[in-house]
GROMACS .gro file of C-alpha atoms in nm:
model
  372
    1MET     CA    1   0.000   0.000   0.000
    2SER     CA    2   0.172   0.316  -0.120
    3ALA     CA    3   0.153   0.601  -0.368
    4ARG     CA    4   0.372   0.887  -0.480
    5LEU     CA    5   0.327   1.215  -0.297
    6ALA     CA    6   0.233   1.369  -0.633
    7ASP     CA    7  -0.053   1.119  -0.665
    8VAL     CA    8  -0.180   1.203  -0.317
    9THR     CA    9  -0.164   1.578  -0.376
   10ALA     CA   10  -0.343   1.537  -0.709
   11ALA     CA   11  -0.623   1.349  -0.531
   12LEU     CA   12  -0.645   1.617  -0.263
   13ASP     CA   13  -0.660   1.891  -0.527
   14ALA     CA   14  -0.947   1.702  -0.690
   15LEU     CA   15  -1.132   1.675  -0.359
   16TYR     CA   16  -1.054   2.032  -0.254
   17PRO     CA   17  -0.972   2.237  -0.565
   18PRO     CA   18  -0.720   2.509  -0.476
   19GLU     CA   19  -0.905   2.760  -0.695
   20HIS     CA   20  -1.191   2.747  -0.443
   21ALA     CA   21  -0.967   2.878  -0.165
   22GLU     CA   22  -0.998   3.239  -0.055
   23PRO     CA   23  -0.742   3.475  -0.214
   24TRP     CA   24  -0.574   3.535   0.122
   25ASP     CA   25  -0.540   3.164   0.199
   26ALA     CA   26  -0.230   2.943   0.173
   27VAL     CA   27  -0.325   2.591   0.065
   28GLY     CA   28  -0.152   2.302  -0.106
   29LEU     CA   29   0.184   2.136  -0.060
   30VAL     CA   30   0.404   2.315   0.193
   31CYS     CA   31   0.699   2.075   0.194
   32GLY     CA   32   0.775   1.733   0.052
   33ASP     CA   33   0.923   1.566  -0.258
   34PRO     CA   34   0.650   1.491  -0.517
   35ASP     CA   35   0.832   1.171  -0.615
   36ALA     CA   36   0.859   1.042  -0.257
   37PRO     CA   37   0.652   0.736  -0.165
   38VAL     CA   38   0.360   0.778   0.074
   39GLU     CA   39   0.219   0.484   0.268
   40ARG     CA   40   0.054   0.654   0.566
   41VAL     CA   41  -0.109   0.995   0.607
   42LEU     CA   42  -0.189   1.165   0.938
   43LEU     CA   43  -0.482   1.407   0.935
   44ALA     CA   44  -0.503   1.686   1.193
   45VAL     CA   45  -0.645   2.035   1.232
   46ASP     CA   46  -0.326   2.220   1.326
   47PRO     CA   47   0.035   2.176   1.203
   48VAL     CA   48   0.178   2.240   1.550
   49GLU     CA   49   0.492   2.073   1.684
   50ALA     CA   50   0.303   1.813   1.885
   51VAL     CA   51   0.113   1.703   1.575
   52VAL     CA   52   0.434   1.690   1.370
   53SER     CA   53   0.587   1.466   1.639
   54GLU     CA   54   0.280   1.242   1.622
   55ALA     CA   55   0.309   1.212   1.245
   56LEU     CA   56   0.673   1.109   1.270
   57ASP     CA   57   0.611   0.870   1.562
   58ARG     CA   58   0.338   0.700   1.359
   59GLY     CA   59   0.568   0.659   1.058
   60CYS     CA   60   0.366   0.889   0.832
   61GLN     CA   61   0.507   1.026   0.509
   62LEU     CA   62   0.246   1.303   0.482
   63LEU     CA   63   0.071   1.529   0.731
   64LEU     CA   64  -0.258   1.671   0.603
   65THR     CA   65  -0.387   1.964   0.808
   66HIS     CA   66  -0.679   2.199   0.782
   67HIS     CA   67  -0.500   2.507   0.911
   68PRO     CA   68  -0.205   2.649   0.716
   69LEU     CA   69   0.141   2.663   0.866
   70TRP     CA   70   0.184   3.014   0.729
   71LEU     CA   71  -0.091   3.254   0.627
   72GLN     CA   72   0.153   3.538   0.570
   73GLY     CA   73   0.494   3.558   0.412
   74THR     CA   74   0.803   3.475   0.613
   75THR     CA   75   1.172   3.546   0.581
   76THR     CA   76   1.295   3.255   0.789
   77MET     CA   77   1.244   2.886   0.853
   78ALA     CA   78   1.503   2.881   1.127
   79ALA     CA   79   1.452   2.618   1.394
   80THR     CA   80   1.450   2.895   1.655
   81THR     CA   81   1.076   2.946   1.587
   82PRO     CA   82   0.787   2.699   1.638
   83LYS     CA   83   0.700   2.698   1.267
   84GLY     CA   84   1.063   2.660   1.170
   85ARG     CA   85   1.108   2.368   1.409
   86ALA     CA   86   0.800   2.203   1.259
   87VAL     CA   87   0.937   2.229   0.905
   88HIS     CA   88   1.285   2.107   1.006
   89ALA     CA   89   1.134   1.806   1.182
   90LEU     CA   90   0.915   1.721   0.886
   91VAL     CA   91   1.202   1.742   0.637
   92ARG     CA   92   1.436   1.539   0.860
   93GLY     CA   93   1.167   1.278   0.910
   94GLY     CA   94   1.080   1.250   0.540
   95CYS     CA   95   0.723   1.370   0.597
   96GLY     CA   96   0.548   1.620   0.372
   97LEU     CA   97   0.287   1.876   0.475
   98PHE     CA   98  -0.028   1.954   0.278
   99VAL     CA   99  -0.297   2.209   0.368
  100ALA     CA  100  -0.666   2.208   0.270
  101HIS     CA  101  -0.826   2.510   0.435
  102THR     CA  102  -1.096   2.734   0.288
  103ASN     CA  103  -1.110   2.510  -0.019
  104ALA     CA  104  -1.215   2.230   0.219
  105ASP     CA  105  -1.463   2.465   0.388
  106VAL     CA  106  -1.663   2.512   0.065
  107ALA     CA  107  -1.624   2.154  -0.064
  108ARG     CA  108  -1.897   1.891  -0.061
  109PRO     CA  109  -1.835   1.687   0.139
  110GLY     CA  110  -1.642   1.946   0.334
  111VAL     CA  111  -1.587   2.079   0.683
  112SER     CA  112  -1.944   2.195   0.746
  113ASP     CA  113  -2.092   1.875   0.599
  114ALA     CA  114  -1.908   1.675   0.864
  115LEU     CA  115  -2.038   1.911   1.130
  116ALA     CA  116  -2.394   1.884   0.997
  117ALA     CA  117  -2.370   1.505   0.995
  118LEU     CA  118  -2.319   1.502   1.373
  119PHE     CA  119  -2.677   1.629   1.405
  120ASP     CA  120  -2.821   1.414   1.121
  121LEU     CA  121  -2.925   1.725   0.931
  122GLY     CA  122  -3.136   1.657   0.624
  123GLU     CA  123  -3.184   1.852   0.302
  124THR     CA  124  -2.870   2.057   0.363
  125ALA     CA  125  -2.773   2.354   0.148
  126PRO     CA  126  -2.484   2.604   0.174
  127LEU     CA  127  -2.537   2.915   0.382
  128GLN     CA  128  -2.326   3.112   0.137
  129PRO     CA  129  -2.324   2.927  -0.197
  130LEU     CA  130  -2.021   2.946  -0.418
  131ALA     CA  131  -2.128   3.087  -0.753
  132GLN     CA  132  -2.083   2.845  -1.040
  133PRO     CA  133  -1.830   2.939  -1.309
  134ALA     CA  134  -1.974   3.187  -1.559
  135LEU     CA  135  -2.129   3.010  -1.857
  136ASP     CA  136  -2.257   3.116  -2.199
  137LYS     CA  137  -2.519   2.933  -2.401
  138LEU     CA  138  -2.403   2.899  -2.761
  139VAL     CA  139  -2.665   2.836  -3.031
  140ILE     CA  140  -2.537   2.752  -3.381
  141PHE     CA  141  -2.715   2.677  -3.706
  142VAL     CA  142  -2.519   2.431  -3.917
  143PRO     CA  143  -2.597   2.216  -4.224
  144LEU     CA  144  -2.668   1.856  -4.131
  145ASP     CA  145  -2.370   1.711  -4.314
  146ALA     CA  146  -2.133   1.930  -4.108
  147LEU     CA  147  -2.302   1.879  -3.770
  148ASP     CA  148  -2.063   1.620  -3.629
  149ARG     CA  149  -1.755   1.808  -3.748
  150VAL     CA  150  -1.868   2.133  -3.587
  151ARG     CA  151  -1.976   1.955  -3.267
  152ASP     CA  152  -1.636   1.786  -3.239
  153ALA     CA  153  -1.449   2.113  -3.290
  154LEU     CA  154  -1.655   2.299  -3.031
  155THR     CA  155  -1.628   2.034  -2.761
  156ALA     CA  156  -1.254   1.996  -2.824
  157ALA     CA  157  -1.224   2.372  -2.761
  158GLY     CA  158  -1.391   2.339  -2.421
  159ALA     CA  159  -1.764   2.371  -2.491
  160GLY     CA  160  -2.033   2.127  -2.376
  161ALA     CA  161  -1.892   2.037  -2.032
  162LEU     CA  162  -2.138   1.996  -1.744
  163GLY     CA  163  -2.009   1.863  -1.412
  164ALA     CA  164  -1.845   1.524  -1.468
  165TYR     CA  165  -1.973   1.504  -1.828
  166ASP     CA  166  -1.845   1.639  -2.157
  167ARG     CA  167  -1.982   1.660  -2.515
  168CYS     CA  168  -2.317   1.770  -2.369
  169THR     CA  169  -2.516   1.911  -2.662
  170TRP     CA  170  -2.872   1.935  -2.789
  171SER     CA  171  -2.985   1.962  -3.150
  172SER     CA  172  -3.301   1.983  -3.355
  173GLN     CA  173  -3.360   2.001  -3.728
  174GLY     CA  174  -3.521   2.266  -3.944
  175THR     CA  175  -3.478   2.462  -4.263
  176GLY     CA  176  -3.243   2.754  -4.297
  177THR     CA  177  -3.282   3.013  -4.573
  178PHE     CA  178  -3.043   3.272  -4.712
  179ARG     CA  179  -2.969   3.457  -5.035
  180PRO     CA  180  -2.606   3.526  -5.130
  181LEU     CA  181  -2.552   3.885  -5.244
  182PRO     CA  182  -2.278   4.026  -5.467
  183GLY     CA  183  -1.941   3.991  -5.297
  184ALA     CA  184  -2.040   3.673  -5.114
  185HIS     CA  185  -1.859   3.341  -5.160
  186PRO     CA  186  -2.122   3.088  -5.053
  187ALA     CA  187  -2.032   2.733  -4.967
  188VAL     CA  188  -2.385   2.638  -5.073
  189GLY     CA  189  -2.605   2.802  -5.339
  190GLU     CA  190  -2.567   3.073  -5.602
  191LEU     CA  191  -2.555   3.451  -5.599
  192GLY     CA  192  -2.895   3.614  -5.606
  193ARG     CA  193  -3.096   3.296  -5.542
  194THR     CA  194  -3.265   3.213  -5.212
  195GLU     CA  195  -3.146   2.881  -5.079
  196HIS     CA  196  -3.332   2.637  -4.852
  197VAL     CA  197  -3.094   2.411  -4.657
  198ALA     CA  198  -3.165   2.135  -4.407
  199GLU     CA  199  -2.987   2.255  -4.093
  200ALA     CA  200  -2.951   2.164  -3.729
  201ARG     CA  201  -2.985   2.400  -3.438
  202LEU     CA  202  -2.700   2.299  -3.208
  203GLU     CA  203  -2.696   2.420  -2.845
  204LEU     CA  204  -2.429   2.378  -2.581
  205VAL     CA  205  -2.281   2.565  -2.287
  206VAL     CA  206  -1.945   2.740  -2.300
  207PRO     CA  207  -1.737   2.857  -2.002
  208THR     CA  208  -1.718   3.232  -2.048
  209VAL     CA  209  -1.340   3.219  -2.015
  210ARG     CA  210  -1.337   2.984  -2.318
  211ARG     CA  211  -1.566   3.201  -2.533
  212ALA     CA  212  -1.296   3.334  -2.768
  213ALA     CA  213  -1.139   2.991  -2.821
  214VAL     CA  214  -1.473   2.824  -2.888
  215LEU     CA  215  -1.582   3.092  -3.135
  216ALA     CA  216  -1.250   3.057  -3.316
  217ALA     CA  217  -1.309   2.682  -3.340
  218LEU     CA  218  -1.663   2.748  -3.467
  219HIS     CA  219  -1.543   2.972  -3.751
  220ALA     CA  220  -1.268   2.725  -3.844
  221ALA     CA  221  -1.499   2.421  -3.858
  222HIS     CA  222  -1.823   2.570  -3.992
  223PRO     CA  223  -1.861   2.539  -4.371
  224TYR     CA  224  -2.044   2.870  -4.413
  225GLU     CA  225  -1.866   3.192  -4.491
  226VAL     CA  226  -2.079   3.369  -4.228
  227PRO     CA  227  -2.207   3.120  -3.968
  228ALA     CA  228  -2.529   3.208  -3.789
  229TYR     CA  229  -2.498   3.179  -3.413
  230ASP     CA  230  -2.604   3.340  -3.085
  231VAL     CA  231  -2.405   3.378  -2.764
  232LEU     CA  232  -2.635   3.409  -2.463
  233GLN     CA  233  -2.473   3.509  -2.134
  234ARG     CA  234  -2.631   3.310  -1.851
  235ALA     CA  235  -2.711   3.455  -1.512
  236PRO     CA  236  -2.477   3.318  -1.240
  237LEU     CA  237  -2.642   3.033  -1.051
  238PRO     CA  238  -2.567   2.920  -0.695
  239GLY     CA  239  -2.409   2.579  -0.672
  240ASP     CA  240  -2.410   2.312  -0.403
  241LEU     CA  241  -2.066   2.420  -0.284
  242GLY     CA  242  -2.014   2.701  -0.037
  243LEU     CA  243  -1.959   2.803   0.322
  244GLY     CA  244  -2.173   2.661   0.602
  245ARG     CA  245  -2.475   2.435   0.582
  246ILE     CA  246  -2.839   2.469   0.681
  247GLY     CA  247  -3.084   2.183   0.718
  248LEU     CA  248  -3.362   2.017   0.914
  249LEU     CA  249  -3.311   1.824   1.235
  250PRO     CA  250  -3.462   1.473   1.239
  251SER     CA  251  -3.711   1.590   1.500
  252PRO     CA  252  -3.777   1.916   1.685
  253THR     CA  253  -3.586   1.982   2.004
  254THR     CA  254  -3.529   2.269   2.243
  255LEU     CA  255  -3.232   2.499   2.245
  256GLY     CA  256  -3.130   2.367   2.586
  257GLU     CA  257  -3.143   2.008   2.463
  258LEU     CA  258  -2.948   2.101   2.149
  259VAL     CA  259  -2.671   2.261   2.356
  260ALA     CA  260  -2.642   1.937   2.552
  261THR     CA  261  -2.642   1.732   2.229
  262ALA     CA  262  -2.372   1.951   2.076
  263ALA     CA  263  -2.153   1.908   2.384
  264LYS     CA  264  -2.198   1.533   2.353
  265VAL     CA  265  -2.130   1.486   1.978
  266LEU     CA  266  -1.846   1.737   1.944
  267PRO     CA  267  -1.498   1.639   2.067
  268PRO     CA  268  -1.448   1.756   2.426
  269THR     CA  269  -1.276   2.086   2.495
  270ALA     CA  270  -1.241   2.315   2.796
  271TRP     CA  271  -1.446   2.570   2.605
  272GLY     CA  272  -1.745   2.338   2.572
  273VAL     CA  273  -2.057   2.477   2.403
  274ARG     CA  274  -2.232   2.803   2.488
  275GLY     CA  275  -2.589   2.892   2.395
  276SER     CA  276  -2.760   3.224   2.336
  277GLY     CA  277  -3.139   3.241   2.346
  278ASP     CA  278  -3.433   3.098   2.533
  279PRO     CA  279  -3.343   2.740   2.639
  280ALA     CA  280  -3.708   2.642   2.579
  281LYS     CA  281  -3.707   2.769   2.219
  282ILE     CA  282  -3.817   2.496   1.975
  283ILE     CA  283  -3.549   2.417   1.718
  284ARG     CA  284  -3.629   2.259   1.382
  285ARG     CA  285  -3.382   2.413   1.140
  286LEU     CA  286  -3.013   2.424   1.227
  287ALA     CA  287  -2.736   2.618   1.051
  288VAL     CA  288  -2.373   2.524   1.105
  289CYS     CA  289  -2.033   2.652   0.999
  290GLY     CA  290  -1.707   2.490   1.097
  291GLY     CA  291  -1.450   2.737   1.227
  292SER     CA  292  -1.500   3.111   1.267
  293GLY     CA  293  -1.847   3.179   1.132
  294ASP     CA  294  -1.977   3.510   1.261
  295SER     CA  295  -1.945   3.657   0.911
  296LEU     CA  296  -2.240   3.434   0.811
  297LEU     CA  297  -2.484   3.547   1.080
  298ALA     CA  298  -2.705   3.723   0.826
  299GLN     CA  299  -2.710   3.417   0.599
  300ALA     CA  300  -2.811   3.200   0.896
  301ALA     CA  301  -3.124   3.407   0.960
  302GLY     CA  302  -3.342   3.139   0.799
  303ALA     CA  303  -3.252   2.891   1.072
  304ASP     CA  304  -3.380   2.862   1.428
  305VAL     CA  305  -3.026   2.834   1.563
  306TYR     CA  306  -2.675   2.878   1.429
  307LEU     CA  307  -2.380   2.669   1.550
  308THR     CA  308  -2.028   2.793   1.479
  309ALA     CA  309  -1.709   2.900   1.660
  310ASP     CA  310  -1.537   3.220   1.770
  311LEU     CA  311  -1.853   3.427   1.794
  312ARG     CA  312  -1.753   3.778   1.897
  313HIS     CA  313  -1.949   3.984   2.146
  314HIS     CA  314  -2.081   4.256   1.918
  315PRO     CA  315  -2.184   4.040   1.618
  316ALA     CA  316  -2.352   3.794   1.856
  317SER     CA  317  -2.534   4.078   2.030
  318GLU     CA  318  -2.660   4.202   1.694
  319ALA     CA  319  -2.761   3.863   1.549
  320PRO     CA  320  -3.079   3.854   1.339
  321ALA     CA  321  -3.396   3.865   1.545
  322GLY     CA  322  -3.516   3.522   1.654
  323LEU     CA  323  -3.187   3.347   1.574
  324ALA     CA  324  -3.047   3.149   1.867
  325LEU     CA  325  -2.673   3.082   1.877
  326LEU     CA  326  -2.443   2.798   1.974
  327ASP     CA  327  -2.074   2.880   2.014
  328ALA     CA  328  -1.822   2.596   2.031
  329ALA     CA  329  -1.443   2.576   2.023
  330HIS     CA  330  -1.289   2.641   1.683
  331TRP     CA  331  -1.089   2.316   1.681
  332ALA     CA  332  -1.393   2.112   1.787
  333THR     CA  333  -1.608   2.231   1.496
  334GLU     CA  334  -1.342   2.140   1.238
  335TRP     CA  335  -1.204   1.815   1.379
  336PRO     CA  336  -1.502   1.603   1.258
  337TRP     CA  337  -1.400   1.675   0.896
  338LEU     CA  338  -1.080   1.476   0.934
  339ALA     CA  339  -1.256   1.139   0.923
  340SER     CA  340  -1.452   1.245   0.614
  341ALA     CA  341  -1.135   1.363   0.440
  342ALA     CA  342  -0.960   1.037   0.527
  343THR     CA  343  -1.241   0.832   0.374
  344CYS     CA  344  -1.251   1.042   0.059
  345LEU     CA  345  -0.874   1.024   0.016
  346THR     CA  346  -0.850   0.645   0.048
  347ARG     CA  347  -1.112   0.608  -0.223
  348LEU     CA  348  -0.878   0.782  -0.467
  349VAL     CA  349  -0.529   0.663  -0.371
  350ASP     CA  350  -0.383   0.353  -0.210
  351VAL     CA  351  -0.267   0.492   0.125
  352GLU     CA  352  -0.339   0.431   0.491
  353THR     CA  353  -0.492   0.720   0.683
  354VAL     CA  354  -0.480   0.798   1.054
  355VAL     CA  355  -0.688   1.069   1.223
  356SER     CA  356  -0.512   1.249   1.505
  357THR     CA  357  -0.710   1.264   1.828
  358LEU     CA  358  -0.467   1.508   1.985
  359CYS     CA  359  -0.665   1.812   2.101
  360THR     CA  360  -0.486   2.124   1.976
  361ASP     CA  361  -0.745   2.371   2.101
  362PRO     CA  362  -0.533   2.637   2.273
  363TRP     CA  363  -0.774   2.670   2.569
  364THR     CA  364  -0.700   2.401   2.825
  365THR     CA  365  -0.900   2.493   3.133
  366ALA     CA  366  -1.220   2.680   3.225
  367SER     CA  367  -1.429   2.751   3.532
  368ARG     CA  368  -1.792   2.854   3.546
  369SER     CA  369  -1.873   3.147   3.772
  370PRO     CA  370  -2.026   3.020   4.101
  371ARG     CA  371  -2.273   3.307   4.083
  372LEU     CA  372  -2.451   3.148   3.782
   0.00000   0.00000   0.00000
């Protein structure tokens, strides 16, 4: 059981495309030789020294973490700093480091899907959908005997791709008419005479970024001197990828009961789970976001309660009316994703995966006020 590091990183890029990461993020391969063999991968939330030691002790050749080692530029990797010591240990131990951060947040299945699964949420949708790539609809009229040639040229240029399918087209037949005027050089017909030609109406989508290339392929492959076609710019549509999830609980519960359930299903931390709202409030629809999610408070307004981490005082105080809140430790809301990522990875490459159970939440102790 082994694979090259390059094979593992290719699989991770397929699961969590780097182009879906936020512009400020730092994802992908941090260190490691792409040609090095990988037999075992450790998955963890944080690339801290204790986790690096665990990866090496377990004989792992790759450490996959959710949080980046660096989010900003650095001028040193000296072993006099915690991050430098982590890199030196990884390199000495022959272990690479790969980061899937905000690209894993928006993925499906991603970080918030794993969090939603703890509560058996049904009919989940993103709180903040990631807009699908801009698409055009291209409609071409082409004589029947040239239909396959034109279709082949357009799809080779990048048209007609939908999800995991390519060469997606639709056509119908009709009659096209035209009359060549002086100066024309018709492929069919004669000057001054109206022609009636059996033609197909061919329709297919085109990524807007491929528009110029596809139109060039159309003009090169189409037999007519002046092809008839329309380019229709489609409105951007929300996809099933995006930040957060919202869905229905299997059965109604109260806010107080949900706080207790969250404390039970999430990994234990000193922080625990805090609730804001009437404990007797009936909860049917739950919104979740792994990690720091107070930027999505407005998007969570359609839920009865919103579970996330790192809720700040002022945004929480100004939450949408009627929205209850659950605040858990940052690490605890992201740790459940590790098992999902491990399963997805082993379906694509022949490696062993190990999920770290080391709690790297920085808060290690807490005490409730005796006056409450």
